């Protein structure tokens, strides 16, 4: 019966005109245009992406290495999420200037804060180079030979194109290696922090509400891109000028109603929608639970100390958010996959794939795929588990990870050129400063005790790095580690750097933290990685074939390539959802909800007095919804993933409605299995963003340079 229902569900989904799923390549958007327009879009694919004239794409940026941002003025003003700017806000924060707690606003351009190391990347052009990349590839090649051939072709093509452009050129695989696209990017290096709300607005609800709807987070921050006088990327300089984009986004004050067409334009990082059932099962039921368990234990330690001390709370804020984000998401993935029968749905699909294979002799290439997948994933499992321990239980011990930065220095001999040594020392000096600014040894000691015990209890001896096998008593070991290692002591580390001579490199090699690091890394590079890569190589071949097979089996279906950190368009409708019998979520939240959640005793739910005052006076200005309330966030059925944070969500006219920042708990599994009924993305309403900038912060200078459509 369950089976019948499942098959019905699958049939129904595939028969529906639009299933919500899909991250589309902007240069190929003409194939989606009709559908988008039927759903309500009033602009054209060419308005979204064009290389012949300015288009929306000119306003969309890859923010740093992991988020999206959008340019909203002719002076390079950029919006992204608060959690995307978080690291930079935190770096500029101290107990005296606590921008995390108090927010920060540059009231004129001279007050904007440079963020060395932060880049903003803008796509200029994309080209299909599949035929060139695969020109010399044959079916008979081994996987290694194939990859080498492809790598060489990519190198040659890039070298050729580089002769004709100043842009950064790269080539990436799509459809699991069945297609290749070339990307021309411009990378801006002078990006400055312009403003951010206090965390109890920008991170309202904190990690408690993270990944959950209903949500009330004002998750935005403001930056500005600078360029040299000719508009080209340049290193930071006081002489740089605000970057003038070919196009900036217009902002709509109309809001979004249930059922309205909406699309997200941004940089989704990674999805794996075409995995076989066995892989999804392994991810959701073996790997994720281990990572969740380990990280949960680390977070418990962080929490205990963060609650006790304001300084520690700031120091560990970013680390906590980082670890906590994955921890919570993976819990949701496991729950979602199991609750919504993700593995069974895949298995069911695989049965029809297998039938398709058997129906024609010509499909012999695909016939053993599913069987091979089963076997390969079984082989892979212990190594994936080993890797999960290594990265979560090993490298989250900060002293060990930090010691690793000195690994190269420990190999210096009198033959190493002085210039090289100086460079190393300079970068280590910086690393040491960054590390100790946010280091609290009691936390690290307790994390070390907890994680090493977990490691020893749960991983067999031959799946552990060597140093662990020498430990007789974890408490004793940890005590020695922290008393003997110089890496727990800022003064010692800095003295060592300042007085470094090649003859001292040996001292490093005896440091227990560096010994532990090397043991972890050697275990990875000698035991885990070779096996994992070999199996993954085989899997890459299977995946590529499986992808091709699926495309052959359903020639009418429009397939969208998995996310790979390239610019994509995804679209759907503004809508709520019903995740469970009796639960029916409305598509938006309001300021009333912030007041409902308010709790002065709980850090995540403190409400700023100024915000309360604005609320009490209903002082919303032109940012109120037509219903008179202040809308804070809304959900839509747009397929998004990590990296889409900060992406603009746009209306039928291509105007900004909000900033995407999260997904709903019930649908976090969408990276593996997308379900149009329950997968929803969450965006902060742009009117709330403007309300905070204007009414709360009084940064009218920023409002003035934006292009706001009433
Ligand atoms: N879950 C969102 C995304 O994956 C937002 C994370 C930041 N917020 C937080 N409370 N940690 O990245
Ligand atoms: N919050 C995510 C991000 O930071 C977005 C998501 O995973 O839905 O990119």
Tab-separated table of C-alpha atoms in Angstrom, residues 132-313:
chain	number	residue	atom	x	y	z
A	132	UNK	CA	36.522	21.123	-26.606
A	133	UNK	CA	37.106	19.700	-23.145
A	134	UNK	CA	35.979	16.191	-24.097
A	135	UNK	CA	37.515	16.219	-27.576
A	136	UNK	CA	40.228	13.650	-26.846
A	137	UNK	CA	38.260	11.627	-24.331
A	138	UNK	CA	37.183	8.106	-25.247
A	139	UNK	CA	34.875	5.656	-23.486
A	140	UNK	CA	37.713	3.135	-23.138
A	141	UNK	CA	39.970	5.416	-21.106
A	142	UNK	CA	40.643	4.613	-17.478
A	143	UNK	CA	39.265	7.188	-15.064
A	144	UNK	CA	42.778	8.504	-14.372
A	145	UNK	CA	43.598	8.832	-18.048
A	146	UNK	CA	40.279	10.490	-18.696
A	147	UNK	CA	40.813	13.002	-15.914
A	148	UNK	CA	44.352	13.761	-17.059
A	149	UNK	CA	43.114	14.320	-20.616
A	150	UNK	CA	40.392	16.638	-19.382
A	151	UNK	CA	42.764	18.526	-17.081
A	152	UNK	CA	45.149	19.090	-19.969
A	153	UNK	CA	42.354	20.284	-22.257
A	154	UNK	CA	41.120	22.659	-19.581
A	155	UNK	CA	44.605	24.051	-19.086
A	156	UNK	CA	45.027	24.606	-22.808
A	157	UNK	CA	41.660	26.265	-23.273
A	158	UNK	CA	42.206	28.550	-20.289
A	159	UNK	CA	45.664	29.542	-21.535
A	160	UNK	CA	44.192	30.352	-24.935
A	161	UNK	CA	41.336	32.439	-23.566
A	162	UNK	CA	43.595	34.226	-21.090
A	163	UNK	CA	45.458	35.741	-24.024
A	164	UNK	CA	42.341	37.679	-24.932
A	165	UNK	CA	41.022	38.828	-21.561
A	166	UNK	CA	41.930	40.311	-18.199
A	167	UNK	CA	39.146	38.424	-16.473
A	168	UNK	CA	39.756	35.386	-14.333
A	169	UNK	CA	39.110	32.308	-16.453
A	170	UNK	CA	37.969	28.964	-15.105
A	171	UNK	CA	36.207	25.857	-16.369
A	172	UNK	CA	33.877	23.731	-14.296
A	173	UNK	CA	32.153	20.397	-14.842
A	174	UNK	CA	28.346	20.227	-14.920
A	175	UNK	CA	26.022	17.228	-14.917
A	176	UNK	CA	28.681	15.204	-13.096
A	177	UNK	CA	31.222	15.596	-15.848
A	178	UNK	CA	28.934	15.240	-18.849
A	179	UNK	CA	29.212	18.957	-19.702
A	180	UNK	CA	31.788	21.709	-19.151
A	181	UNK	CA	31.387	25.483	-19.001
A	182	UNK	CA	33.920	28.268	-19.082
A	183	UNK	CA	33.475	31.229	-16.746
A	184	UNK	CA	34.924	34.710	-17.069
A	185	UNK	CA	34.938	36.482	-13.728
A	186	UNK	CA	36.043	39.815	-12.371
A	187	UNK	CA	37.310	39.689	-8.776
A	188	UNK	CA	37.151	42.867	-6.684
A	189	UNK	CA	39.525	43.058	-3.725
A	190	UNK	CA	38.579	46.260	-1.951
A	191	UNK	CA	35.324	45.610	-0.131
A	192	UNK	CA	34.331	47.585	2.954
A	193	UNK	CA	31.859	47.060	5.751
A	194	UNK	CA	29.203	49.773	5.631
A	195	UNK	CA	26.666	48.647	8.162
A	196	UNK	CA	25.059	45.871	10.109
A	197	UNK	CA	22.260	45.720	12.637
A	198	UNK	CA	22.885	44.490	16.178
A	199	UNK	CA	22.922	40.702	16.433
A	200	UNK	CA	19.588	40.688	18.208
A	201	UNK	CA	18.152	41.898	14.919
A	202	UNK	CA	20.595	40.375	12.399
A	203	UNK	CA	20.730	37.072	14.229
A	204	UNK	CA	17.435	37.294	16.111
A	205	UNK	CA	16.455	33.799	17.205
A	206	UNK	CA	20.127	32.773	16.924
A	207	UNK	CA	20.956	29.139	16.611
A	208	UNK	CA	17.673	28.221	18.316
A	209	UNK	CA	15.605	29.412	15.361
A	210	UNK	CA	18.222	28.577	12.747
A	211	UNK	CA	16.804	26.345	9.964
A	212	UNK	CA	13.325	26.795	11.338
A	213	UNK	CA	10.147	28.526	10.279
A	214	UNK	CA	8.422	30.743	11.519
A	215	UNK	CA	11.443	32.988	11.508
A	216	UNK	CA	12.081	36.594	12.523
A	217	UNK	CA	15.709	37.203	11.650
A	218	UNK	CA	16.783	40.511	10.093
A	219	UNK	CA	19.599	38.631	8.417
A	220	UNK	CA	21.333	41.388	6.422
A	221	UNK	CA	24.512	43.420	6.362
A	222	UNK	CA	25.773	46.118	4.039
A	223	UNK	CA	29.105	46.389	2.248
A	224	UNK	CA	30.544	48.497	-0.563
A	225	UNK	CA	32.684	47.416	-3.486
A	226	UNK	CA	35.523	49.739	-4.457
A	227	UNK	CA	37.506	49.863	-7.663
A	228	UNK	CA	40.323	51.938	-9.057
A	229	UNK	CA	39.534	55.146	-10.916
A	230	UNK	CA	38.909	53.205	-14.130
A	231	UNK	CA	36.449	50.869	-12.455
A	232	UNK	CA	38.864	47.928	-12.348
A	233	UNK	CA	39.513	45.692	-9.347
A	234	UNK	CA	42.347	46.943	-7.140
A	235	UNK	CA	43.882	46.264	-3.761
A	236	UNK	CA	42.654	48.479	-0.953
A	237	UNK	CA	43.661	52.079	-1.403
A	238	UNK	CA	42.311	55.296	0.040
A	239	UNK	CA	42.204	56.548	-3.576
A	240	UNK	CA	39.824	53.826	-4.753
A	241	UNK	CA	36.317	54.870	-5.689
A	242	UNK	CA	32.939	53.145	-5.303
A	243	UNK	CA	32.443	50.621	-8.082
A	244	UNK	CA	29.835	51.557	-10.672
A	245	UNK	CA	28.085	48.362	-11.820
A	246	UNK	CA	26.698	47.893	-15.328
A	247	UNK	CA	23.366	47.391	-13.591
A	248	UNK	CA	22.144	47.564	-10.006
A	249	UNK	CA	18.958	46.044	-8.596
A	250	UNK	CA	15.802	48.028	-8.121
A	251	UNK	CA	14.032	47.531	-4.824
A	252	UNK	CA	10.288	46.953	-4.629
A	253	UNK	CA	8.255	48.161	-1.672
A	254	UNK	CA	5.189	46.237	-2.783
A	255	UNK	CA	6.008	43.021	-0.988
A	256	UNK	CA	4.998	39.574	-2.109
A	257	UNK	CA	1.610	37.904	-1.921
A	258	UNK	CA	0.862	34.219	-1.693
A	259	UNK	CA	1.161	32.660	-5.123
A	260	UNK	CA	3.322	35.405	-6.621
A	261	UNK	CA	6.103	34.343	-8.937
A	262	UNK	CA	9.569	34.762	-7.432
A	263	UNK	CA	13.090	33.801	-8.398
A	264	UNK	CA	16.437	33.608	-6.663
A	265	UNK	CA	19.631	34.552	-8.478
A	266	UNK	CA	22.836	33.467	-6.781
A	267	UNK	CA	25.617	31.040	-6.055
A	268	UNK	CA	24.328	27.698	-4.713
A	269	UNK	CA	27.331	25.691	-3.527
A	270	UNK	CA	26.593	22.011	-3.704
A	271	UNK	CA	23.650	19.739	-4.242
A	272	UNK	CA	23.603	16.012	-5.009
A	273	UNK	CA	20.202	15.375	-6.504
A	274	UNK	CA	21.231	12.454	-8.678
A	275	UNK	CA	22.781	10.159	-6.099
A	276	UNK	CA	21.621	6.566	-5.842
A	277	UNK	CA	19.529	5.486	-2.853
A	278	UNK	CA	22.440	3.757	-1.166
A	279	UNK	CA	24.389	7.035	-1.045
A	280	UNK	CA	21.487	9.019	0.352
A	281	UNK	CA	20.928	6.368	2.978
A	282	UNK	CA	24.590	6.456	3.985
A	283	UNK	CA	24.655	10.212	4.200
A	284	UNK	CA	21.447	10.561	6.187
A	285	UNK	CA	21.738	7.542	8.416
A	286	UNK	CA	25.449	6.973	8.964
A	287	UNK	CA	27.588	10.042	8.305
A	288	UNK	CA	25.335	12.898	9.354
A	289	UNK	CA	24.393	11.334	12.714
A	290	UNK	CA	28.067	10.908	13.635
A	291	UNK	CA	28.897	14.504	12.759
A	292	UNK	CA	25.811	15.681	14.636
A	293	UNK	CA	26.798	13.765	17.734
A	294	UNK	CA	30.393	15.029	17.773
A	295	UNK	CA	29.555	18.626	17.040
A	296	UNK	CA	26.733	18.576	19.568
A	297	UNK	CA	29.251	17.661	22.254
A	298	UNK	CA	31.602	20.462	21.229
A	299	UNK	CA	28.752	22.960	21.211
A	300	UNK	CA	27.781	21.907	24.738
A	301	UNK	CA	31.265	22.860	25.873
A	302	UNK	CA	31.128	26.197	24.036
A	303	UNK	CA	27.731	26.984	25.528
A	304	UNK	CA	28.839	26.376	29.095
A	305	UNK	CA	31.704	28.833	28.842
A	306	UNK	CA	30.020	31.354	26.559
A	307	UNK	CA	27.198	31.800	29.021
A	308	UNK	CA	29.648	32.618	31.794
A	309	UNK	CA	31.724	35.340	30.195
A	310	UNK	CA	30.941	38.134	27.757
A	311	UNK	CA	34.415	38.144	26.261
A	312	UNK	CA	34.275	34.416	25.627
A	313	UNK	CA	30.857	34.802	24.098
